[in-house]
Short mmCIF file of C-alpha atoms and ligand atoms in Angstrom, two decimals:
data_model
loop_
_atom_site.label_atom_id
_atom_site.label_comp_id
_atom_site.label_asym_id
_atom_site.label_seq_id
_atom_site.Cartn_x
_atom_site.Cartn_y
_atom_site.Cartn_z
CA UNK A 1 -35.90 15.02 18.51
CA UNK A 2 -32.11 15.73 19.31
CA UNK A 3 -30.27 16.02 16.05
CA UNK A 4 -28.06 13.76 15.24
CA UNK A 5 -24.17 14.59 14.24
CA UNK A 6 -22.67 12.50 12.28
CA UNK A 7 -18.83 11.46 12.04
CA UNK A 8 -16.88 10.10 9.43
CA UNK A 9 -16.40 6.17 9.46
CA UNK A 10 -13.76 4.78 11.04
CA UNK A 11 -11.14 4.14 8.76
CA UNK A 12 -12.32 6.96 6.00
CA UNK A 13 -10.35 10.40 6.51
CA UNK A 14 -11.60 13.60 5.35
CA UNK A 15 -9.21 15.67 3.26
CA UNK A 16 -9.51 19.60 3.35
CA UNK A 17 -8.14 21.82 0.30
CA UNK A 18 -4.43 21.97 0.55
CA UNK A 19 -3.89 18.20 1.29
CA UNK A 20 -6.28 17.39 -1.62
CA UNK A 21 -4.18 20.05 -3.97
CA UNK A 22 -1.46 18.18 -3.02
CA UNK A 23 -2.65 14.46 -3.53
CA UNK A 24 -3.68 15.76 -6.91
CA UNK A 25 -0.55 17.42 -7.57
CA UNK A 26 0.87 13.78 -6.78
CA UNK A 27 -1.24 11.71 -9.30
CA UNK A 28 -0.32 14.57 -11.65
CA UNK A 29 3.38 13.63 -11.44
CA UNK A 30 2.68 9.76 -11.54
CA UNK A 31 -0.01 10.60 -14.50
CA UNK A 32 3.05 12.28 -16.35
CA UNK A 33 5.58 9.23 -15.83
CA UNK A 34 3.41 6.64 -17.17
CA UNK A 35 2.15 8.67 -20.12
CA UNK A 36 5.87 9.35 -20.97
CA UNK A 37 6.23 5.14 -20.99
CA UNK A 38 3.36 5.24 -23.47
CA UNK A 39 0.25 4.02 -20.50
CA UNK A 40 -3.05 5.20 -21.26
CA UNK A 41 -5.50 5.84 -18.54
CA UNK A 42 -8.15 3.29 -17.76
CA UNK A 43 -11.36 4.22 -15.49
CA UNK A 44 -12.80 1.14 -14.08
CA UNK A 45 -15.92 1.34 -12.01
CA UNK A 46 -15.76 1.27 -8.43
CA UNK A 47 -18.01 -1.79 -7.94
CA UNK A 48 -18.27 -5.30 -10.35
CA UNK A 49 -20.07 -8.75 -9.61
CA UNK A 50 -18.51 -9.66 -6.24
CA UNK A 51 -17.23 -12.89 -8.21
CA UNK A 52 -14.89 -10.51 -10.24
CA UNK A 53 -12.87 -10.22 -6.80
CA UNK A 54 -13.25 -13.74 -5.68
CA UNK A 55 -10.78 -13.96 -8.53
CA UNK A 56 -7.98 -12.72 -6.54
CA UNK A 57 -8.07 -15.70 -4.25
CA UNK A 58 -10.15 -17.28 -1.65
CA UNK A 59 -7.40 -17.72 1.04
CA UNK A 60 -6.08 -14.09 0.90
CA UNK A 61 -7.90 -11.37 3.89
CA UNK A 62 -8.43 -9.52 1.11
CA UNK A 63 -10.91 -11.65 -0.26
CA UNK A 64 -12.19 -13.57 2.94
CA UNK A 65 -12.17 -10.98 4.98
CA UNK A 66 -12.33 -7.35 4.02
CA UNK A 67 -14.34 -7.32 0.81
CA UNK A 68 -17.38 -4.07 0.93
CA UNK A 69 -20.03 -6.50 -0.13
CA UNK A 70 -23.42 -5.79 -0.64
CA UNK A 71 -26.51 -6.84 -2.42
CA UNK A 72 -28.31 -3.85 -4.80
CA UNK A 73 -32.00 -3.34 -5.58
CA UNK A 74 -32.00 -6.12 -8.33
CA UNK A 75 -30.80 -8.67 -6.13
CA UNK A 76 -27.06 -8.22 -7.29
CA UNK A 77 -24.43 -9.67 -5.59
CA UNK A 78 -21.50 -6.60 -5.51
CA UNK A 79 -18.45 -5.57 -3.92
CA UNK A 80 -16.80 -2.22 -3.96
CA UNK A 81 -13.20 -2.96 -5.22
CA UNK A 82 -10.55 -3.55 -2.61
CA UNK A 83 -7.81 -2.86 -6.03
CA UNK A 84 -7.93 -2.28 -9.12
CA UNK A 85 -5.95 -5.37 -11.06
CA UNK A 86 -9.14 -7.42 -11.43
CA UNK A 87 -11.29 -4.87 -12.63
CA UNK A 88 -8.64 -4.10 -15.38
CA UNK A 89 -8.28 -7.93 -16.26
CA UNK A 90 -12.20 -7.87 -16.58
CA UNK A 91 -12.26 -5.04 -18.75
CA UNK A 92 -9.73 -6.52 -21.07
CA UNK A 93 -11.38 -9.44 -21.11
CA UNK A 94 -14.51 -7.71 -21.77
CA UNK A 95 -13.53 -5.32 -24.62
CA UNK A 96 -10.82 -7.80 -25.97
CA UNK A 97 -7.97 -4.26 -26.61
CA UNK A 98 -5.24 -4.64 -28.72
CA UNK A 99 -2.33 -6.06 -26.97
CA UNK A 100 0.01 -5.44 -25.11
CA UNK A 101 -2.29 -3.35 -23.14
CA UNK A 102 -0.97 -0.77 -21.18
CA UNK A 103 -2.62 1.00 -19.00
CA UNK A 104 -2.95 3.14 -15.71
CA UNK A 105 -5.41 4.09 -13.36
CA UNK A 106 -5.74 6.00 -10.19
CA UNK A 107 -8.89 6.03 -7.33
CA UNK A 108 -10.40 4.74 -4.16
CA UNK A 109 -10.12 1.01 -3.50
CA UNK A 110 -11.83 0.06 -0.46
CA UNK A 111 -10.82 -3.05 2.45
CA UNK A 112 -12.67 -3.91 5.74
CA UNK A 113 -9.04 -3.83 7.91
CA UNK A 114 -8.78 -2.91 10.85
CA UNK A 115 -7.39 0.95 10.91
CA UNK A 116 -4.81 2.57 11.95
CA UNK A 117 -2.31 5.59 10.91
CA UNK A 118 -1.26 4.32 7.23
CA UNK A 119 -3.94 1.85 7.45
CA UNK A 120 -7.65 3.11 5.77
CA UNK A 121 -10.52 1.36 4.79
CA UNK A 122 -11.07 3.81 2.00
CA UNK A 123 -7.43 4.43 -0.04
CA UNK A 124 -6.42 5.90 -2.83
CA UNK A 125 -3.94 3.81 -5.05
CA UNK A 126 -2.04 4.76 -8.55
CA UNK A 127 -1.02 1.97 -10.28
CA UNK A 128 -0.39 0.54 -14.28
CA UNK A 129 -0.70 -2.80 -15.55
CA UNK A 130 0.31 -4.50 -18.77
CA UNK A 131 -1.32 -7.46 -20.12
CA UNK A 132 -0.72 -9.36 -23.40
CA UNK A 133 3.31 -10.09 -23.16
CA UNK A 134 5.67 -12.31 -20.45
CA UNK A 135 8.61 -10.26 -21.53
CA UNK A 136 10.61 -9.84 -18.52
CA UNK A 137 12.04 -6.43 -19.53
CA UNK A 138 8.44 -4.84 -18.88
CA UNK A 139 8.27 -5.82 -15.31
CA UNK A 140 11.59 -4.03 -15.38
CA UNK A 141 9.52 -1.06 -17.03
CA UNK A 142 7.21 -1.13 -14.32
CA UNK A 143 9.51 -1.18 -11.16
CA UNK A 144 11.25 1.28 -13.38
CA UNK A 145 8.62 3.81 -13.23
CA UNK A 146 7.51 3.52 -9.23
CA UNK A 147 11.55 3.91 -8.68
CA UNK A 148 11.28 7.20 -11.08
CA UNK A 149 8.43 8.78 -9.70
CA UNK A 150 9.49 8.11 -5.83
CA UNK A 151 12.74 9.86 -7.06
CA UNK A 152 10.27 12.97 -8.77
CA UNK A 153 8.64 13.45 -5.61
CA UNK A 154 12.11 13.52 -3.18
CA UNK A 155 11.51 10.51 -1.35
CA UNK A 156 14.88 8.81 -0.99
CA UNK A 157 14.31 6.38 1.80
CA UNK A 158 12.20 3.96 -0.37
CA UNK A 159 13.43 0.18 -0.76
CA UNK A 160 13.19 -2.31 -3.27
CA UNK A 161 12.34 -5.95 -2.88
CA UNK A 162 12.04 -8.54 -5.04
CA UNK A 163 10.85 -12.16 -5.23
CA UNK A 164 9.92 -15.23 -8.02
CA UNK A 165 7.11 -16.66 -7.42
CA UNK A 166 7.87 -19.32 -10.37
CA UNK A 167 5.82 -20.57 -12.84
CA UNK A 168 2.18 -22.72 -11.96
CA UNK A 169 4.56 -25.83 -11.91
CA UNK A 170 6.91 -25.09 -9.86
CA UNK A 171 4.58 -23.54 -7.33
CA UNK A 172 2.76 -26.79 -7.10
CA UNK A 173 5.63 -28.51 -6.64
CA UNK A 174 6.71 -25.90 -3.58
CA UNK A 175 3.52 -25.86 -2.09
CA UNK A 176 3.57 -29.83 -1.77
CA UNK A 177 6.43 -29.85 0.06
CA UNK A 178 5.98 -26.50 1.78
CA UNK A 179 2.16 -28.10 3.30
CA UNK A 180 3.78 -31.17 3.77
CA UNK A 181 6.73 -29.17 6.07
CA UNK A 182 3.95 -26.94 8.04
CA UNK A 183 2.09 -30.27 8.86
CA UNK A 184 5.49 -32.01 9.88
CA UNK A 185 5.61 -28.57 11.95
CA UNK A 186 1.97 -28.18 13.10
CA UNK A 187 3.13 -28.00 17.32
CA UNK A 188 5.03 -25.18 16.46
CA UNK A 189 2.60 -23.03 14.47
CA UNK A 190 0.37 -20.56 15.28
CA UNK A 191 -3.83 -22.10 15.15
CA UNK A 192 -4.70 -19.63 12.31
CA UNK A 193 -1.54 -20.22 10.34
CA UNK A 194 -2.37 -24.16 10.58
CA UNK A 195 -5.85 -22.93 8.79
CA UNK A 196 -4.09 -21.26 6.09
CA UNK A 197 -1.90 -24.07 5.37
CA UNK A 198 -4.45 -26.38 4.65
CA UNK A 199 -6.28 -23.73 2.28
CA UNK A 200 -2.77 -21.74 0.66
CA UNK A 201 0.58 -22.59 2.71
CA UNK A 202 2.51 -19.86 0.94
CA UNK A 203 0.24 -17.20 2.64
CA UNK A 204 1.75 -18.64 6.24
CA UNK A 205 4.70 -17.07 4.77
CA UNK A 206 3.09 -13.74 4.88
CA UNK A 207 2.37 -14.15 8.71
CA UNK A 208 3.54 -11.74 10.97
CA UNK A 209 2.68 -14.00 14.57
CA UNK A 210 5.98 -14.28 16.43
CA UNK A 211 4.74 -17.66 16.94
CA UNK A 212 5.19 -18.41 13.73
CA UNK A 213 8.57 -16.39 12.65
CA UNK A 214 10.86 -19.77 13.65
CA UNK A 215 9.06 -22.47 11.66
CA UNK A 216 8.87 -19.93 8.78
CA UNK A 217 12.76 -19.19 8.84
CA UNK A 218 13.23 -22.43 8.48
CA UNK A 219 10.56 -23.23 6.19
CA UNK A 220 11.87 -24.51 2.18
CA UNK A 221 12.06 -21.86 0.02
CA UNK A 222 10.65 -21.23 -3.52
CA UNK A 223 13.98 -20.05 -5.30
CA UNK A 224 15.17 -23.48 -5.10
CA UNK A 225 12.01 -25.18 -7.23
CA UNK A 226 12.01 -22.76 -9.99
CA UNK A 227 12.16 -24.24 -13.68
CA UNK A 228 14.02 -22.92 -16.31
CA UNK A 229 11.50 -20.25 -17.76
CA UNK A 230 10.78 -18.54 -14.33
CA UNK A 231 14.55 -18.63 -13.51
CA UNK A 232 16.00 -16.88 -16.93
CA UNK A 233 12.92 -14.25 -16.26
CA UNK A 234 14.04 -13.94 -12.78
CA UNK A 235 18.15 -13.28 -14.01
CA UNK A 236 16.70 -10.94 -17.02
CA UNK A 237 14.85 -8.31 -14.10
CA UNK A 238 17.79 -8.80 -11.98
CA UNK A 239 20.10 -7.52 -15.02
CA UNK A 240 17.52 -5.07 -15.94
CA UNK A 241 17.22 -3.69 -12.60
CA UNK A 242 21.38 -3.40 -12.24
CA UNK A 243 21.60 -2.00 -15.69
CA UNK A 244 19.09 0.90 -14.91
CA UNK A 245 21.18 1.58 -11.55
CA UNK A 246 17.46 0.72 -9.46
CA UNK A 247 18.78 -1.24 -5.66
CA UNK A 248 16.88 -3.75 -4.89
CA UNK A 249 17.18 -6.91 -2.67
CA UNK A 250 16.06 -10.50 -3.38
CA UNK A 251 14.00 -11.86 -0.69
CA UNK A 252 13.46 -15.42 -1.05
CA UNK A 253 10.64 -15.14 1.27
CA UNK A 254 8.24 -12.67 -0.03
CA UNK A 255 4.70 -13.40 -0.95
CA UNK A 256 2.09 -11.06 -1.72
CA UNK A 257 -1.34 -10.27 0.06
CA UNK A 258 -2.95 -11.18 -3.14
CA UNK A 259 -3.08 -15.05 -4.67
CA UNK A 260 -2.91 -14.31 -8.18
CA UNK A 261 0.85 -14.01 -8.73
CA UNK A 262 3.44 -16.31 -10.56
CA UNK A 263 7.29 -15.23 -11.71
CA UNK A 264 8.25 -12.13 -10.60
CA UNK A 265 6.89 -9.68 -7.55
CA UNK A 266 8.33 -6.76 -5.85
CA UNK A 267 7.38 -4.20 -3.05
CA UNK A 268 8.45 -0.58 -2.25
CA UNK A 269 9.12 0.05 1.88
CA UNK A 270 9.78 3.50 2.97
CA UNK A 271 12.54 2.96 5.97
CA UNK A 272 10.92 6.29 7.38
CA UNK A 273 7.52 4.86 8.62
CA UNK A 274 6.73 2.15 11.34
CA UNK A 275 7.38 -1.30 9.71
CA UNK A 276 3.51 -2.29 9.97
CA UNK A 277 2.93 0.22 7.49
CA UNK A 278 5.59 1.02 5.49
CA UNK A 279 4.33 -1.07 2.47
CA UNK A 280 3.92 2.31 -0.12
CA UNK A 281 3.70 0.00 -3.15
CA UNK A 282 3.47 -3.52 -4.64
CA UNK A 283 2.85 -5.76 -7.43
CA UNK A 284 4.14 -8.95 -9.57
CA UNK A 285 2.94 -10.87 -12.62
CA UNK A 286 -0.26 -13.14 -12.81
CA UNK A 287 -0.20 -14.65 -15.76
CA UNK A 288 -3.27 -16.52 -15.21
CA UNK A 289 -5.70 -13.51 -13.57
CA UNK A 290 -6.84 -12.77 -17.22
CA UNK A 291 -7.69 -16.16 -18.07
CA UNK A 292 -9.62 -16.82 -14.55
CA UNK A 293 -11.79 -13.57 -15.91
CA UNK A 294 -12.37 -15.39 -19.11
CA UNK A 295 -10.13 -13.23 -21.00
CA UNK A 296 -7.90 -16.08 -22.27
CA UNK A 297 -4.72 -16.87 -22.14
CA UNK A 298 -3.06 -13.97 -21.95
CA UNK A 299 0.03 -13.01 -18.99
CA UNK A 300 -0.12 -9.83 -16.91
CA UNK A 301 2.24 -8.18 -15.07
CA UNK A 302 1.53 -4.43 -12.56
CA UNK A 303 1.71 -2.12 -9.64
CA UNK A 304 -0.06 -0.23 -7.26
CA UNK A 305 1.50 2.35 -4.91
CA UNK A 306 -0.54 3.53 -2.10
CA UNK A 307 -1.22 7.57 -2.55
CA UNK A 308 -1.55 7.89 1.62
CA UNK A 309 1.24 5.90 2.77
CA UNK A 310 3.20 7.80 -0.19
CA UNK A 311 1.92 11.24 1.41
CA UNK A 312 3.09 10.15 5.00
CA UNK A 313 6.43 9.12 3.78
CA UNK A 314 6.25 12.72 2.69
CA UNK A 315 5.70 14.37 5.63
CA UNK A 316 8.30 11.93 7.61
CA UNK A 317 11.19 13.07 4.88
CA UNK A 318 9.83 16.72 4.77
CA UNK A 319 9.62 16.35 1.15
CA UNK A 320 6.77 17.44 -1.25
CA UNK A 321 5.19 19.51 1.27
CA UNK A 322 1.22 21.43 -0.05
CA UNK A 323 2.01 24.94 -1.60
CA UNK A 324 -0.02 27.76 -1.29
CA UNK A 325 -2.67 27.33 -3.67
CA UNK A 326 -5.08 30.28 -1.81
CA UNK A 327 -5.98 33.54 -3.45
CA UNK A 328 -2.84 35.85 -4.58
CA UNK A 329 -5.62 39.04 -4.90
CA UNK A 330 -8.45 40.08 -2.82
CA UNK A 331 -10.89 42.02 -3.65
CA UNK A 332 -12.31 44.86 -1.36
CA UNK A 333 -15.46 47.44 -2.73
CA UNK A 334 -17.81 49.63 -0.61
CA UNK A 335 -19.64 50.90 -3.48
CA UNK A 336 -22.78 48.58 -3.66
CA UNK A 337 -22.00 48.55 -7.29
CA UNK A 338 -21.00 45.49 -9.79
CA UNK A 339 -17.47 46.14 -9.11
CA UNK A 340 -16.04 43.33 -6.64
CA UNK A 341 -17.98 41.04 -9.75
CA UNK A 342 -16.16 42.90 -12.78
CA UNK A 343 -12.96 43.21 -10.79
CA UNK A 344 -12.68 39.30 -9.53
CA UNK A 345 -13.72 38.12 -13.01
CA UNK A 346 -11.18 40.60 -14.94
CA UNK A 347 -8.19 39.03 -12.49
CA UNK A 348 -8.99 35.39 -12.78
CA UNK A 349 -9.53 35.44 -16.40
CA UNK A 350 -5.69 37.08 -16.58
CA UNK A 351 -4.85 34.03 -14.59
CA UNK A 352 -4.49 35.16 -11.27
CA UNK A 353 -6.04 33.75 -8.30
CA UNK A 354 -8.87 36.03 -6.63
CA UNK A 355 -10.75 36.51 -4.03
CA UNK A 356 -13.44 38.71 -2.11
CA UNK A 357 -15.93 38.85 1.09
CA UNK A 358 -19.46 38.75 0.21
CA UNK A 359 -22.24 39.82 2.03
CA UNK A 360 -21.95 43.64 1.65
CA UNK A 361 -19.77 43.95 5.01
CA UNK A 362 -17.94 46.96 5.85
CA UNK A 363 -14.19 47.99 4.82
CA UNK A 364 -12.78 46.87 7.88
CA UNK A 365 -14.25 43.76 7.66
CA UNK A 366 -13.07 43.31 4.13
CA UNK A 367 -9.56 44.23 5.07
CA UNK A 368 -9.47 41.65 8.18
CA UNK A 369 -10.61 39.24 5.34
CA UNK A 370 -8.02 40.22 2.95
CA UNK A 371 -5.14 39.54 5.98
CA UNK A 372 -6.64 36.54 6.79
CA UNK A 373 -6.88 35.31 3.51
CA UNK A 374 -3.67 34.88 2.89
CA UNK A 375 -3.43 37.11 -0.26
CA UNK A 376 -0.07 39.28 -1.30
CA UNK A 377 -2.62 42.18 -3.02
CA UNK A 378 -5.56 44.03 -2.05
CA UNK A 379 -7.65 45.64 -4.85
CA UNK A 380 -9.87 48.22 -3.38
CA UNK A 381 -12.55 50.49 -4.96
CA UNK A 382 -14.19 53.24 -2.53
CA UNK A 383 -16.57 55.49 -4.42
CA UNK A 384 -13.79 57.84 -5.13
CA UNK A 385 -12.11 54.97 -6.72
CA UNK A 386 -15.37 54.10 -8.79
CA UNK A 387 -16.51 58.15 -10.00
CA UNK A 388 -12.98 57.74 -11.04
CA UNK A 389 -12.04 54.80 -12.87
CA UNK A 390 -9.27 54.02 -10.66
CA UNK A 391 -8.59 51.33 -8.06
CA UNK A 392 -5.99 51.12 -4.91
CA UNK A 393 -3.61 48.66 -5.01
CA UNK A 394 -2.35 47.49 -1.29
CA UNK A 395 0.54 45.42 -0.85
CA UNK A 396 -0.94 42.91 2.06
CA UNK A 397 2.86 41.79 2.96
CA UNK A 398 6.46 42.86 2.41
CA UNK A 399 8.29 41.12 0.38
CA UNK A 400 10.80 39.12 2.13
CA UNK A 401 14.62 38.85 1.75
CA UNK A 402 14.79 36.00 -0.33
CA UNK A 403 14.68 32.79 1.42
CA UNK A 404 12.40 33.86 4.33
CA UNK A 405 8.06 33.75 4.30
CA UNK A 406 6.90 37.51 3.43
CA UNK A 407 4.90 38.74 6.88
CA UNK A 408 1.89 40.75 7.04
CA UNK A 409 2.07 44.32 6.27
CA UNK A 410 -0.08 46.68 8.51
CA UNK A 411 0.75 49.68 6.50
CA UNK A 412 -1.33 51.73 4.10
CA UNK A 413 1.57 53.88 2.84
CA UNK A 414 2.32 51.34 0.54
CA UNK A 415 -1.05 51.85 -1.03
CA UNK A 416 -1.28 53.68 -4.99
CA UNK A 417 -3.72 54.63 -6.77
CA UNK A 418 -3.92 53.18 -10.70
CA UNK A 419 -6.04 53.85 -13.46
CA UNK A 420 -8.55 50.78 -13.63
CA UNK A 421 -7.19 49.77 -17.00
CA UNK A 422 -3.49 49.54 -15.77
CA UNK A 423 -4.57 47.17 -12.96
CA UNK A 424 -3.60 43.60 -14.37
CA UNK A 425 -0.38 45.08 -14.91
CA UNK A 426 0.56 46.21 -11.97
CA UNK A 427 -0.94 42.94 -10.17
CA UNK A 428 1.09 41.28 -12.93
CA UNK A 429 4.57 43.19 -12.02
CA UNK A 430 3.82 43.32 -7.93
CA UNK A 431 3.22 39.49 -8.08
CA UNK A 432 6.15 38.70 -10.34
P1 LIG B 1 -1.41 -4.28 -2.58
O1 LIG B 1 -0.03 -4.60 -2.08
O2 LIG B 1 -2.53 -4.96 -1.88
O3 LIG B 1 -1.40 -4.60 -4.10
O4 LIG B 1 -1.65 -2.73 -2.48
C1 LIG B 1 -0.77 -1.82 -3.09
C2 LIG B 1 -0.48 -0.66 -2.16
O5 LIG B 1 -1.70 -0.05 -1.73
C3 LIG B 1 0.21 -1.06 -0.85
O6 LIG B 1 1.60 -1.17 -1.04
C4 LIG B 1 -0.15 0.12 0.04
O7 LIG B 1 0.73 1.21 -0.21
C5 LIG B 1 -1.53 0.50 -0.44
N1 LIG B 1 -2.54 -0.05 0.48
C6 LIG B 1 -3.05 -1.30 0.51
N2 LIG B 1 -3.96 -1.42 1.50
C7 LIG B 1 -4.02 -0.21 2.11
C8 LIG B 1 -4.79 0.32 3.21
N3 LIG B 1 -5.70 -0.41 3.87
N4 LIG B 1 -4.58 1.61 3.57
C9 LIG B 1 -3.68 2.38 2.91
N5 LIG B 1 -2.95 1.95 1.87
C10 LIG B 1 -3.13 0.66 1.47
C11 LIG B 1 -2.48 -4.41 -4.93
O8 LIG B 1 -3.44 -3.77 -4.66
C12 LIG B 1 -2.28 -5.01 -6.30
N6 LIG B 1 -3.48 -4.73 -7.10
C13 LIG B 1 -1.04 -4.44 -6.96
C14 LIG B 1 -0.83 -5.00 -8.34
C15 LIG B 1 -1.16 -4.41 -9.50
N7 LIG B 1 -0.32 -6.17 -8.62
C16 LIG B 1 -0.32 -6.34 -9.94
N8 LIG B 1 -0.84 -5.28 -10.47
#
């Protein structure tokens, strides 16, 4: 029987040392921002009771469409999370923390779409929530620490937009009229926006059919039902957001992909990617998520930024680019002895990073190792070397006038020989 060779699924991307150094590098920055705002990190599972994610709302693709469902050996019905907001809602509703509850989190989240560059079906998100307080001044917190951390990282073509989605009243109010204009309207809209309508009209806003872009221009707009509580939140992040010296832009149109919000949302583009994509973070308040979870009444306002899209930006700025994280010292021995083990051990436990070619193979092929590698430093011990208590120090490239990438050296002229004990040292001083 042929064997078979498998690919990775569509949609899932397989990420090789120096891109994953650098992903974690970015969650290490993020991680370092939110603990400074006084977050602790949450670690949700990665699958809960499919109806823990019907939460987020029926009419949204999220939900209806793109959910990894599955039923387990016990006859479970489960989903593997498409974000993390409702898992955190159930596990506050769950363990009941002190509030307000901040907290952060960072993972896979996983959504049947349909992929494409910037578009995965497994992604990694960072994101923080806060639940237990409507204060307005923590949403400003929140878009206070994605604007930060976009900043740490050197992206500078991100933008800020921001919406109210008003309190439950004034959305029902809206959404009256709003269904009540799409039906007036129903010639001019696209078949699966007419759907929507019936189930959630504010998600025609989201649509991105030409068909639908005229009716939608003209369609009524939310800022003009909002009551008095949703409105003085709405002018406090505004202030807050001015204050703090943050740009942002009210769009009286914005919904999000998700149906749990009320009061204020927001999203993050960055200008440099194709518009389909350029979503690299989002969130709002839902101050009734918790309660839908059976967590009571209790409001909620977070983020999520999207690690890839983040990572692409990147590369399209030519900012935050991977550093070098392979070995600094190689290793080379032709003595059959325990040396390359002593020698490798000795280095890394000074701090440095080493490496050596196993398999016995012969100096030459060491050396071709030790260029490819990548290393500034070979170590060798010969037997000379060994009877002696000495090693050779090689200097794999030249050090380059500052500003320039050092180049491989062929030469062995710049090789000494050291007393074994003086060898950290000199690595130390050669490196430095
Ligand atoms: P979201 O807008 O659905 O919000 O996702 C947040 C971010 O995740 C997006 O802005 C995007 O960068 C990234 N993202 C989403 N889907 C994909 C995908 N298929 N491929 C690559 N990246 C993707 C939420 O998830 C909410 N839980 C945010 C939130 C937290 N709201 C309140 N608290």
């Amino acid at each position: 029987m042929a064997r078979a060779l498998f690919q990775s699924q569509s949609g899932t991307q397989d990420i090789f040392p120096s891109e994953a150094d650098r992903r974690r590098r970015l969650v290490d920055i993020f991680a370092e921002e939110v603990t400074k705002a006084g977050y602790g990190q949450v670690i949700p599972p990665m699958f809960e009771d499919v109806g823990v994610f019907q939460r987020l709302g029926e009419a949204s693709d999220v939900v209806s469409k793109e959910l990894y469902s599955f039923v387990d050996q016990g006859g479970r019905n489960l989903s593997l999370r498409p974000e993390f907001t409702a898992s955190v809602c159930r596990m506050f509703a769950q363990h009941r923390p002190l509030v307000p509850w901040k907290v952060w989190y960072t993972g896979p989240s996983f959504r049947q779409e349909r992929p494409q560059k910037g578009r995965y079906r497994q992604f990694d998100q960072i994101g923080a929530e806060v639940i237990g307080t409507d204060d307005p001044d923590v949403d400003i917190e929140l878009i206070a620490i994605c604007w930060r951390f976009y900043q740490q990282i050197g992206l500078k073509n991100v933008s800020l937009v921001i919406n109210s989605l008003g309190d439950f009243e004034d959305r029902a109010r809206y959404l009256e009229d709003l269904q009540s204009y799409f039906k007036a309207n129903a010639d001019q809209l696209s078949e699966q926006s007419l759907k929507t309508s019936e189930i959630n009209p504010l998600r025609v806003l989201d649509s991105k059919r030409p068909a639908d872009a005229d009716v939608i221009a003209k369609a009524p707009v939310l800022a003009d039902y909002l009551g008095e509580p949703a409105a003085m939140s709405f002018e406090r992040v505004k202030l807050g957001l001015t204050t703090l010296g943050i740009p942002f832009e009210v769009a009286p149109r914005l919904v999000r992909g998700l149906d749990y919000y009320g009061r204020t949302i927001f999203e993050f583009a960055a200008t440099s990617l194709d518009a389909a994509q350029n979503a690299v973070g989002g969130g709002g308040r839902y101050d009734g998520l918790v309660e839908a979870l059976g967590g009571g009444s209790q409001p909620g306002v977070g983020f999520a930024l999207g690690v890839d899209r983040i990572l692409l930006a990147c590369d399209a700025e030519g900012v935050f680019d991977a550093v070098d994280s392979g070995p600094q010292v190689w290793v080379v021995t032709t003595t059959q002895g325990t040396e390359a083990l002593e020698i490798v051990e000795e280095l890394q436990t000074a701090g440095f990073r080493a490496g050596r070619s196993f398999g016995g193979r012969s100096m030459k092929a060491q050396m071709k190792a030790a260029n490819r590698s990548g290393a500034d430093i070979a170590v060798i011990v010969g037997e000379s070397e060994a009877e002696s208590g000495s090693v050779s120090i090689r200097q794999l490239r030249t050090a380059p006038p500052s500003g320039e990438v050092s180049s491989p050296s062929g030469s062995a002229s710049q090789q000494t020989v050291i007393e074994r004990t003086a060898m950290v040292e000199k690595v130390r001083s050669l490196l430095s």
